[in-house]
PDB file of C-alpha atoms in Angstrom:
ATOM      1  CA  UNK A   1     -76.836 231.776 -11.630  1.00  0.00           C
ATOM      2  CA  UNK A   2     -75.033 231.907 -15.032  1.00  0.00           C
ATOM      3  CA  UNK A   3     -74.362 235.538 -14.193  1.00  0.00           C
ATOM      4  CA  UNK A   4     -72.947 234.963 -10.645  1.00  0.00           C
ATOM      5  CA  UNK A   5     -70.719 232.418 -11.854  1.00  0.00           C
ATOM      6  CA  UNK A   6     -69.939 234.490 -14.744  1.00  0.00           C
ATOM      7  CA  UNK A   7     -68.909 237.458 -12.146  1.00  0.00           C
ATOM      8  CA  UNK A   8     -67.360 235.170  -9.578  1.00  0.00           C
ATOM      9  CA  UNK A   9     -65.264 234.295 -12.704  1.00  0.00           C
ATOM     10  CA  UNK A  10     -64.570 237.950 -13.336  1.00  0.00           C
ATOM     11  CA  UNK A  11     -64.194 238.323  -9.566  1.00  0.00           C
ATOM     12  CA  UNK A  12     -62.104 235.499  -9.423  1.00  0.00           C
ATOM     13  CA  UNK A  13     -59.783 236.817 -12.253  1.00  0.00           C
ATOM     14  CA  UNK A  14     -59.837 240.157 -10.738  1.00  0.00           C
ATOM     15  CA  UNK A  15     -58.280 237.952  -7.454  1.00  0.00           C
ATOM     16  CA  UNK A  16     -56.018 237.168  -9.651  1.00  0.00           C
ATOM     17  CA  UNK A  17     -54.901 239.939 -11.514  1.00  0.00           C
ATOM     18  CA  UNK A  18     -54.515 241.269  -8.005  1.00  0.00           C
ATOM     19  CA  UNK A  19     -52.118 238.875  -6.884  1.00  0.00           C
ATOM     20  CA  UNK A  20     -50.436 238.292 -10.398  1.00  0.00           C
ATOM     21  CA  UNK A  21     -49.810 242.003 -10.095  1.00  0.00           C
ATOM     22  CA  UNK A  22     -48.747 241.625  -6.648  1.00  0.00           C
ATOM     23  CA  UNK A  23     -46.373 239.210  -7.774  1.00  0.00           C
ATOM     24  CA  UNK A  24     -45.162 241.368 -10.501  1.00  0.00           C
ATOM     25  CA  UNK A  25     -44.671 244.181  -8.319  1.00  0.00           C
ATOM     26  CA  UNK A  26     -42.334 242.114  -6.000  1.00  0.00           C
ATOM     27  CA  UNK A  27     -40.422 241.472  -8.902  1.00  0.00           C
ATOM     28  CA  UNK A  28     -40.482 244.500 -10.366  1.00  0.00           C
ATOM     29  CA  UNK A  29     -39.572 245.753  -6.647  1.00  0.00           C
ATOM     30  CA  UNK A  30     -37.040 243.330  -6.552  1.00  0.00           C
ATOM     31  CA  UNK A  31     -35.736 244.119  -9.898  1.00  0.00           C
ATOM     32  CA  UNK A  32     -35.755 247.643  -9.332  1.00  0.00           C
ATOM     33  CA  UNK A  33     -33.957 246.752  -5.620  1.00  0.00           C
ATOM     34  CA  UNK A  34     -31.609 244.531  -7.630  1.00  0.00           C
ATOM     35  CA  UNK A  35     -30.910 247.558 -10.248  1.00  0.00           C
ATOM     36  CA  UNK A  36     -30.480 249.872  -7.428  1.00  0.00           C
ATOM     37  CA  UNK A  37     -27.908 247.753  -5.720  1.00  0.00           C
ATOM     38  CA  UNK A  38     -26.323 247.010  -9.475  1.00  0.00           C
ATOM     39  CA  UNK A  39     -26.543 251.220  -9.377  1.00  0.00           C
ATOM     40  CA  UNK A  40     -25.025 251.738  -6.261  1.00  0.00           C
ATOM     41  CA  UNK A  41     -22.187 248.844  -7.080  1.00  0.00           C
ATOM     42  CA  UNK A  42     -21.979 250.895 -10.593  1.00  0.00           C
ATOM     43  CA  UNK A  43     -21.488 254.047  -8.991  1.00  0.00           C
ATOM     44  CA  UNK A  44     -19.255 252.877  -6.513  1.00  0.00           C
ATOM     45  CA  UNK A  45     -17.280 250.858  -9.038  1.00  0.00           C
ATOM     46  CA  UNK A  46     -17.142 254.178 -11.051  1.00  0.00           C
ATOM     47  CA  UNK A  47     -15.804 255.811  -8.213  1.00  0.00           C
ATOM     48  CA  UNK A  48     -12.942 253.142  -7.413  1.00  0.00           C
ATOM     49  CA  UNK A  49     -12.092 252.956 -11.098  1.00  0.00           C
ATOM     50  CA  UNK A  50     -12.359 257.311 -11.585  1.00  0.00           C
ATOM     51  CA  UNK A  51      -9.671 256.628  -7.936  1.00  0.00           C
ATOM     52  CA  UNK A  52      -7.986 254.556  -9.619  1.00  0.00           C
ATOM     53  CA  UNK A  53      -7.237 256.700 -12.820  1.00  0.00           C
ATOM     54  CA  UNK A  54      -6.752 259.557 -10.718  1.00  0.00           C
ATOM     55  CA  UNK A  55      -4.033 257.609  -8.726  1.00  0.00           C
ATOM     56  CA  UNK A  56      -2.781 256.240 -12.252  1.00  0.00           C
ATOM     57  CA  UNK A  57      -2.577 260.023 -13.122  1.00  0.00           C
ATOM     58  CA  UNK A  58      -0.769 261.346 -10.513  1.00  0.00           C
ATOM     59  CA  UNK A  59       1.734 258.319 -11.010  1.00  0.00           C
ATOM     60  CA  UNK A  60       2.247 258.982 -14.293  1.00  0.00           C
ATOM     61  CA  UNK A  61       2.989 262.839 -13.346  1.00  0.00           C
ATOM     62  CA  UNK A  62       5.605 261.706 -10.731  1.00  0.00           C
ATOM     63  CA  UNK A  63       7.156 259.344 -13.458  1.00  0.00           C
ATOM     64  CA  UNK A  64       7.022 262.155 -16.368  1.00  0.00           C
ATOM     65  CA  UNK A  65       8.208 264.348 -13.382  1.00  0.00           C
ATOM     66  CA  UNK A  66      10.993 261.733 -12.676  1.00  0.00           C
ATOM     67  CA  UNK A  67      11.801 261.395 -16.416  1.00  0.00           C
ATOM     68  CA  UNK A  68      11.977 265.610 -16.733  1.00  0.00           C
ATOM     69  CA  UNK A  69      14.312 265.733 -13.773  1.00  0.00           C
ATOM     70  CA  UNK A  70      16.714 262.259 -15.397  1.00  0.00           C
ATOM     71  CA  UNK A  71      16.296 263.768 -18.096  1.00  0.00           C
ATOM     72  CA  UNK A  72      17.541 267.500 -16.973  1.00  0.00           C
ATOM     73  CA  UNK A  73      20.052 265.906 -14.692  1.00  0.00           C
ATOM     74  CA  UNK A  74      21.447 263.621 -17.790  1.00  0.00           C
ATOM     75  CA  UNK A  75      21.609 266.694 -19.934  1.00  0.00           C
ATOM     76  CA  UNK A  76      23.706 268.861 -17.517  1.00  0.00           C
ATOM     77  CA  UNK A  77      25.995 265.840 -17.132  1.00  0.00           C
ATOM     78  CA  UNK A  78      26.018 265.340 -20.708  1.00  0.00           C
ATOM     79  CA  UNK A  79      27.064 269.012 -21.238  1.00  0.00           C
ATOM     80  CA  UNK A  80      29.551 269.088 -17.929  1.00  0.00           C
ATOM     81  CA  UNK A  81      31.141 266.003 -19.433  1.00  0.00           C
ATOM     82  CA  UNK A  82      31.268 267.211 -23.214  1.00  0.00           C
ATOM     83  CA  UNK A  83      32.584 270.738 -21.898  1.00  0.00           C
ATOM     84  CA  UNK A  84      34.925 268.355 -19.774  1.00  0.00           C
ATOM     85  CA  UNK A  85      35.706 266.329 -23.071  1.00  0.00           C
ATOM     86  CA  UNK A  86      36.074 269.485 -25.236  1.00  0.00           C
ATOM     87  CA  UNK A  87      38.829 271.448 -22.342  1.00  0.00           C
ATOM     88  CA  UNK A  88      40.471 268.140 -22.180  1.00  0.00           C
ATOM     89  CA  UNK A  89      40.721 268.338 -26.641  1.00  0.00           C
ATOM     90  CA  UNK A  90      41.647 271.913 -26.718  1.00  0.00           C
ATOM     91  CA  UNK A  91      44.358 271.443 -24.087  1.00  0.00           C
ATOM     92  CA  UNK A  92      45.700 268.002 -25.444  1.00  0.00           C
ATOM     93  CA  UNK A  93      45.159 270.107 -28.929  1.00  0.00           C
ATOM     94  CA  UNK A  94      47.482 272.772 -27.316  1.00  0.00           C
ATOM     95  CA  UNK A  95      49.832 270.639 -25.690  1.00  0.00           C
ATOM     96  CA  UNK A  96      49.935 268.601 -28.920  1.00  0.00           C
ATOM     97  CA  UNK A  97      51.313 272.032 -30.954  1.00  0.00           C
ATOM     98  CA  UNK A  98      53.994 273.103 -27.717  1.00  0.00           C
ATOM     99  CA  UNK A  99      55.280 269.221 -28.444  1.00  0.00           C
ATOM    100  CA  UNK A 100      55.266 269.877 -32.544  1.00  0.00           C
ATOM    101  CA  UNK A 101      56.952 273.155 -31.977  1.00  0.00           C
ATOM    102  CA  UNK A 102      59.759 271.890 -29.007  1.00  0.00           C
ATOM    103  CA  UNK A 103      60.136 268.792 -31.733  1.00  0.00           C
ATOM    104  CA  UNK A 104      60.561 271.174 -34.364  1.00  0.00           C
ATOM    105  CA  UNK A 105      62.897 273.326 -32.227  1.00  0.00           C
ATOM    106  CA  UNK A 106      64.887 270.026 -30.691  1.00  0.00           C
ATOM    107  CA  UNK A 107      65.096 268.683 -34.590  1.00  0.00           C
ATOM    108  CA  UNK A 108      66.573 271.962 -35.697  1.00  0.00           C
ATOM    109  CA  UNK A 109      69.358 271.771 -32.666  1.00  0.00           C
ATOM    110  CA  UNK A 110      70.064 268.361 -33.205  1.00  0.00           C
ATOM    111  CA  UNK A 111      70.911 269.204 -36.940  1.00  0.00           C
ATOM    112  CA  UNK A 112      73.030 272.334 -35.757  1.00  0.00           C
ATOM    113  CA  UNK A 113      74.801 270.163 -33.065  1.00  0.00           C
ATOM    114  CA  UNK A 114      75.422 267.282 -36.081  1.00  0.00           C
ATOM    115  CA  UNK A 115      76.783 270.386 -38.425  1.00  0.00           C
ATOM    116  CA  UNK A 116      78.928 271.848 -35.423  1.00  0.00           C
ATOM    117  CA  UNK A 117      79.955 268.009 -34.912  1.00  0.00           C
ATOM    118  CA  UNK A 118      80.309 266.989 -38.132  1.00  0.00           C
ATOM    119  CA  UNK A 119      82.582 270.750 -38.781  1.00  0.00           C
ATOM    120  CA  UNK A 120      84.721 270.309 -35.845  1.00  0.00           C
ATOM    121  CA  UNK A 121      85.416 266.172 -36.788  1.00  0.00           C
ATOM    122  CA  UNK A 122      86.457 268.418 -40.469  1.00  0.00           C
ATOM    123  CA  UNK A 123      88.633 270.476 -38.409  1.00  0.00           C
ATOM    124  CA  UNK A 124      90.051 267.755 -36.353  1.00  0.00           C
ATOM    125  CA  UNK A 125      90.597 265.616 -39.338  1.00  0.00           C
ATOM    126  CA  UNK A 126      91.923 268.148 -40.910  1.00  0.00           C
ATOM    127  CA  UNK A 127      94.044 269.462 -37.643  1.00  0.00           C
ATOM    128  CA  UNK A 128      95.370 265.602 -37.467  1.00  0.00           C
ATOM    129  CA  UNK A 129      96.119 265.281 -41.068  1.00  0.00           C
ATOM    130  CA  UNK A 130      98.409 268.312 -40.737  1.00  0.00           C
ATOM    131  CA  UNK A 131      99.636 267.104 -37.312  1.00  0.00           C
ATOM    132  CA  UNK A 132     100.697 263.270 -38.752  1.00  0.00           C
ATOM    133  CA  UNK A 133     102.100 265.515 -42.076  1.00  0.00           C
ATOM    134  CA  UNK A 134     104.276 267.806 -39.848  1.00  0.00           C
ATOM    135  CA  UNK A 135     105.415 264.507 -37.745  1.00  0.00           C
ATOM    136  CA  UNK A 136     106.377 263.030 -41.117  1.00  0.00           C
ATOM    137  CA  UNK A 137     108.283 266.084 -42.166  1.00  0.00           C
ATOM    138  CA  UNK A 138     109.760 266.423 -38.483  1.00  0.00           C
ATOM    139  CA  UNK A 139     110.589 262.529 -38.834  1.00  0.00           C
ATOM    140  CA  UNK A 140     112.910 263.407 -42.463  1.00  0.00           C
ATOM    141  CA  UNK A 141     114.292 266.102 -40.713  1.00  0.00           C
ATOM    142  CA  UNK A 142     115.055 264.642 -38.078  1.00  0.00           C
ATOM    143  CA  UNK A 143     116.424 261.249 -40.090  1.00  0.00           C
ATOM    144  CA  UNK A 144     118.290 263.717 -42.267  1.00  0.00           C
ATOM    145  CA  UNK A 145     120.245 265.507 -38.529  1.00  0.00           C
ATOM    146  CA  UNK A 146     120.417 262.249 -37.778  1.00  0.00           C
ATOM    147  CA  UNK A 147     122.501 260.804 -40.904  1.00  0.00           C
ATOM    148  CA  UNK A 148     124.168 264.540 -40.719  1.00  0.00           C
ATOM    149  CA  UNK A 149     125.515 263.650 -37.158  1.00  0.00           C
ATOM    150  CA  UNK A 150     126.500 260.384 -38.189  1.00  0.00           C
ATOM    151  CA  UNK A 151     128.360 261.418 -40.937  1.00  0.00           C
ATOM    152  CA  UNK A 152     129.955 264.155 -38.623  1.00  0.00           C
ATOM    153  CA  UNK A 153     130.908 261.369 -36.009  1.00  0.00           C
ATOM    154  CA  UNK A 154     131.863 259.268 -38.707  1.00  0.00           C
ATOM    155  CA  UNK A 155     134.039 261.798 -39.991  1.00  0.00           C
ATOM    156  CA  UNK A 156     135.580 262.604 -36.813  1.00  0.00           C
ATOM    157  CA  UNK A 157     135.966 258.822 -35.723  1.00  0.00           C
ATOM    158  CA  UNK A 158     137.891 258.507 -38.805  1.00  0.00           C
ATOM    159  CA  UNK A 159     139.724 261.483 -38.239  1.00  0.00           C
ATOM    160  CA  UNK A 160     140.640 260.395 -35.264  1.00  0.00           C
ATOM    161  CA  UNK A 161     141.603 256.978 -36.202  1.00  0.00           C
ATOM    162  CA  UNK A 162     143.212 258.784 -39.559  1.00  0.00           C
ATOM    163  CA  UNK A 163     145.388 260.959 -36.470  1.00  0.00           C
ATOM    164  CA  UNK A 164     145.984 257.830 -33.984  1.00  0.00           C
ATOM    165  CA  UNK A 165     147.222 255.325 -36.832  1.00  0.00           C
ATOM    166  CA  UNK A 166     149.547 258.662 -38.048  1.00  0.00           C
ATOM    167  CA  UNK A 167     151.147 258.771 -34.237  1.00  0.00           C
ATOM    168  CA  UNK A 168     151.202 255.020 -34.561  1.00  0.00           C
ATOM    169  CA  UNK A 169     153.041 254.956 -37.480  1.00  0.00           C
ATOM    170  CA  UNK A 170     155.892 257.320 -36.531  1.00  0.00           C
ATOM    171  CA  UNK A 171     158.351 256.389 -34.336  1.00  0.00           C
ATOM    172  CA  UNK A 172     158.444 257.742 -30.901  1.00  0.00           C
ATOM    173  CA  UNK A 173     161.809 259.178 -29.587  1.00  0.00           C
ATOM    174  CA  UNK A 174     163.049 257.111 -26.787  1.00  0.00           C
ATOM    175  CA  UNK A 175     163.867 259.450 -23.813  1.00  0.00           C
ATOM    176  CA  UNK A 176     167.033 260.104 -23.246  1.00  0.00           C
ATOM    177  CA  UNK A 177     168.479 258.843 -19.587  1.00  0.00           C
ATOM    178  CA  UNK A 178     171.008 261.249 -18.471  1.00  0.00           C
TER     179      UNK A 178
END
């Protein structure tokens, strides 16, 4: 009887290690369901995340794309604008010089027009010194015809006061009445 006891403990642990496997092959099924379903979350969070760097890509490409093109279209307004900026210095630059040289031109007339000026005030000065001298010499000569005819009338009024005071003093001839 020891030996049937001693196999119906063997049996009875053989019952067991049936079930205990049993149970460890649920779990292990389970686990292995569980690590399939981790897998498959895995794999389909891989291919959200590989989405979402491929949609992260192509973004980035259409900004860098966007950036090119700013960029390109900032450079051709930079250059339109500095070729702008460098006609508008070249012709202020030339338009500076026409202003120097009409300056230069205007300066040199104004100092011919203050030499013609400043000759013809000479000349006039000069014209109306000899003017005011020939007035003054006119003036004596004049003066002088004029003390010549008063000492002509004054000669004559004498003369004739020198004749009537002569026939004054003689006696007239009464008229004879016959």
């Amino acid at each position: 009887m020891a030996a049937r006891k001693q196999k119906d403990s063997t049996a009875l642990t053989d019952k067991q290690l049936v079930q205990k496997s049993t149970v460890k092959i649920k779990a292990l099924e389970r686990e292995l369901m569980e690590r399939s379903e981790a897998s498959a979350r895995a794999v389909t969070r891989k291919r959200e995340l590989e989405d979402q760097v491929r949609e992260a890509r192509t973004v980035i490409e259409l900004e860098q794309e966007d950036r090119r093109d700013i960029m390109s279209s900032m450079a051709r307004q930079y250059k339109a604008n500095h070729d702008a900026l460098t006609e508008q210095v070249n012709r202020l630059a030339s338009d500076l010089m026409a202003s120097q040289e009409e300056l230069r031109l205007t300066r040199a007339a104004l100092a011919e027009t203050i030499a013609n000026r400043d000759k013809l005030l000479e000349e006039k000065d000069s014209e109306i010194a000899n003017l005011k001298q020939q007035m003054d010499e006119m003036a004596q000569a004049f003066g002088v015809m004029l003390n010549d005819t008063l000492e002509q009338i004054t000669t004559r009024i004498q003369r004739a006061r020198d004749s009537y005071e002569s026939q004054a003093v003689m006696p007239t001839r009464p008229k004879s009445s016959f």
